[in-house]
PDB file of C-alpha atoms in Angstrom:
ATOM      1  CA  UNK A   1       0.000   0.000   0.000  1.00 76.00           C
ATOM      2  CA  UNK A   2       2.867   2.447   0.381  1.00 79.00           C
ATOM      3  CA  UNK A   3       4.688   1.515  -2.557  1.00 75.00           C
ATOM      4  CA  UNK A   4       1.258   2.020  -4.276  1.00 75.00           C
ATOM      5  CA  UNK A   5       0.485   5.420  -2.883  1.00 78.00           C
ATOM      6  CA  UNK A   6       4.365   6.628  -3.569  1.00 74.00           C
ATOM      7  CA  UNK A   7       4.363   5.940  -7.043  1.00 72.00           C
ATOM      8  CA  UNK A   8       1.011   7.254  -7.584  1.00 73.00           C
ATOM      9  CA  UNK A   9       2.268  10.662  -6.042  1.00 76.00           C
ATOM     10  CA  UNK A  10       5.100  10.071  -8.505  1.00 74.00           C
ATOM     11  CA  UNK A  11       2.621  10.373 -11.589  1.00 72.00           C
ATOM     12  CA  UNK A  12       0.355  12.953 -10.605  1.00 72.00           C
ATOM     13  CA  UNK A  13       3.276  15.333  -9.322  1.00 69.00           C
ATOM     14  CA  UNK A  14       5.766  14.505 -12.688  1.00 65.00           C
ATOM     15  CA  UNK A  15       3.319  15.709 -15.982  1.00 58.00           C
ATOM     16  CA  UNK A  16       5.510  13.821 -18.257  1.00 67.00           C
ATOM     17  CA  UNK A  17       4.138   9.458 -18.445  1.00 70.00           C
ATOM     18  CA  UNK A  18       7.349   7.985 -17.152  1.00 79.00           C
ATOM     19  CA  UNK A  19       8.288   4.176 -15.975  1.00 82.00           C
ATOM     20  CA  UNK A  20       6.443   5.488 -12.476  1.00 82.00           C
ATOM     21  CA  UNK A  21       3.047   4.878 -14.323  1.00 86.00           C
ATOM     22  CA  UNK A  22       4.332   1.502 -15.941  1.00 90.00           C
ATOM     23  CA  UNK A  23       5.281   0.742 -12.367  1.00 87.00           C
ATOM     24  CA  UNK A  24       2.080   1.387 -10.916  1.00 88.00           C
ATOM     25  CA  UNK A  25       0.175  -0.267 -13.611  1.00 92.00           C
ATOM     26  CA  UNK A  26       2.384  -3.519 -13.111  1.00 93.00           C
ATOM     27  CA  UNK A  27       1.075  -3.258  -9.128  1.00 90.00           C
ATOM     28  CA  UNK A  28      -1.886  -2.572  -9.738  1.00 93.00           C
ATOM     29  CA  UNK A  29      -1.975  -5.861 -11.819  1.00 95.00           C
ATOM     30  CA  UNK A  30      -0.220  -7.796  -9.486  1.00 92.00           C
ATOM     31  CA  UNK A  31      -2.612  -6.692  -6.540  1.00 91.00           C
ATOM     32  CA  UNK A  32      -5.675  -8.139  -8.484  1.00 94.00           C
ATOM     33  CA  UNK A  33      -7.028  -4.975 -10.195  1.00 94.00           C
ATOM     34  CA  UNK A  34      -6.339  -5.521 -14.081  1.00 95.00           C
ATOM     35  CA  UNK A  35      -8.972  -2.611 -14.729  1.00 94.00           C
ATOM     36  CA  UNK A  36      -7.196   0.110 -13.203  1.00 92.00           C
ATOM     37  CA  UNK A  37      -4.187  -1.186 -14.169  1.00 95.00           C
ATOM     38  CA  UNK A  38      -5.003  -0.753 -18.000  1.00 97.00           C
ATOM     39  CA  UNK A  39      -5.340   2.943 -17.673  1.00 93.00           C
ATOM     40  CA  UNK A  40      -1.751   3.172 -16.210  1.00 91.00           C
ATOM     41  CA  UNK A  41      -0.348   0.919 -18.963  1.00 95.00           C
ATOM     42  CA  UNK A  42      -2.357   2.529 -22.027  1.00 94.00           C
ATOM     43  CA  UNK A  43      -0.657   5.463 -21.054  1.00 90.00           C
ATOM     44  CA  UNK A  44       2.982   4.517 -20.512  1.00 92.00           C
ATOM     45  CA  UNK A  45       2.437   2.213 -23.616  1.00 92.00           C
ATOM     46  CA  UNK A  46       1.026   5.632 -25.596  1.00 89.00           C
ATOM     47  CA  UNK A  47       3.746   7.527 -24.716  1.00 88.00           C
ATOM     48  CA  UNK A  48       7.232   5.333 -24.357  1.00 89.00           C
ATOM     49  CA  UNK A  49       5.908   2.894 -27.958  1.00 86.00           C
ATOM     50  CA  UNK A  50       9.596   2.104 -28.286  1.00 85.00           C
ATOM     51  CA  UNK A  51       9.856   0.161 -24.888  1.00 88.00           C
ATOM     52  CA  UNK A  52       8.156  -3.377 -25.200  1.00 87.00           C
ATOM     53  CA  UNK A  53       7.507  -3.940 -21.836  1.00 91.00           C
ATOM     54  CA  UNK A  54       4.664  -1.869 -21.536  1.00 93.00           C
ATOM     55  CA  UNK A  55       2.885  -3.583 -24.509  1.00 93.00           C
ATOM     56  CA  UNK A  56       3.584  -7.127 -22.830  1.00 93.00           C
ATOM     57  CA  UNK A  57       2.503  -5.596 -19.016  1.00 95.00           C
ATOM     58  CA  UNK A  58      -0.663  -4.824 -20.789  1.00 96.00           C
ATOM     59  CA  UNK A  59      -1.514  -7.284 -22.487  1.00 96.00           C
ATOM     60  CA  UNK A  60      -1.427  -9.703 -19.024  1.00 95.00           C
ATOM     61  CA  UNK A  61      -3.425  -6.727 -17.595  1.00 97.00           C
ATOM     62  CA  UNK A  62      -6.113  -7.056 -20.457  1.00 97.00           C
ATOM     63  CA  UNK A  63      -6.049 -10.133 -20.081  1.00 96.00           C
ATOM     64  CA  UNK A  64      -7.050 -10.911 -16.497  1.00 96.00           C
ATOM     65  CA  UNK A  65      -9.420  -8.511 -16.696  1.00 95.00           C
ATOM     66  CA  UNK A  66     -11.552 -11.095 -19.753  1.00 96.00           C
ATOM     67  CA  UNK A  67      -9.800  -9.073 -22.748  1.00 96.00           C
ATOM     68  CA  UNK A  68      -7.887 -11.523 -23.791  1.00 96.00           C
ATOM     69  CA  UNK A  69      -9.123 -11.061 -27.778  1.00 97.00           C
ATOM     70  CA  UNK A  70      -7.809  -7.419 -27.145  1.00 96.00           C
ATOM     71  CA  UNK A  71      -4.665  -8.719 -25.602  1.00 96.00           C
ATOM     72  CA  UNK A  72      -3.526 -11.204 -28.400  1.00 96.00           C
ATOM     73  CA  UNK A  73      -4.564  -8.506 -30.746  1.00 95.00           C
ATOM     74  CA  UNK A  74      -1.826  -5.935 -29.447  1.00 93.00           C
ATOM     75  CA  UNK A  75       0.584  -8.860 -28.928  1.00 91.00           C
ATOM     76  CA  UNK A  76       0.243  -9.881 -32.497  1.00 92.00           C
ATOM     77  CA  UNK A  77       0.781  -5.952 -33.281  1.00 88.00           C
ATOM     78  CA  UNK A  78       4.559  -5.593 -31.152  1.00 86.00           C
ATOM     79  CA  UNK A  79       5.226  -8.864 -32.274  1.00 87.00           C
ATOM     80  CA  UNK A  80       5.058  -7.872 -36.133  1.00 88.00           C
ATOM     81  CA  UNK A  81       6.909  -4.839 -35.169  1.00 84.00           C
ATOM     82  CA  UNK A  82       9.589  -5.830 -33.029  1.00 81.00           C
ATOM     83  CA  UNK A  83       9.489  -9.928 -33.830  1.00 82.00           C
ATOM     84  CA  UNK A  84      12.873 -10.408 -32.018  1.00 81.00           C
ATOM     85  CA  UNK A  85      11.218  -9.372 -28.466  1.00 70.00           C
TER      86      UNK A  85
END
């Protein structure tokens, strides 16, 4: 809960969509709450497209929240983009 509430002041304080979003989307995944953890994700994955992690930490996150067509769909999309990853 501390870690949670410390990276969250991290995103709302720094404008700029930074790993601290990726961060708390990946905890917010990991405590159970896939929803909220898309909205973190979409935006890290918006705004770093380069960095394939936030693709992948979405895709788990759409995925255990019953998206998983919309989770092999952007899979299929980084894959045919970056196929070595």
């Amino acid at each position: 809960a501390e870690a949670e509430a410390a990276f969250r002041r991290v995103t709302q304080v720094e404008p700029a969509v930074g790993r601290a979003h990726l961060r708390v989307g990946e905890m917010l995944h990991r405590l159970g709450r896939p929803d909220e953890a898309v909205a973190y994700l979409r935006r890290y994955t918006e705004a770093v497209p380069d960095d394939p992690t936030g693709p992948f930490q979405l895709a788990l996150a759409l995925a255990a929240g019953g998206q998983a067509a919309d989770a092999v769909e952007l899979l299929q999309r980084v894959l045919k983009r970056t196929p070595d990853d």
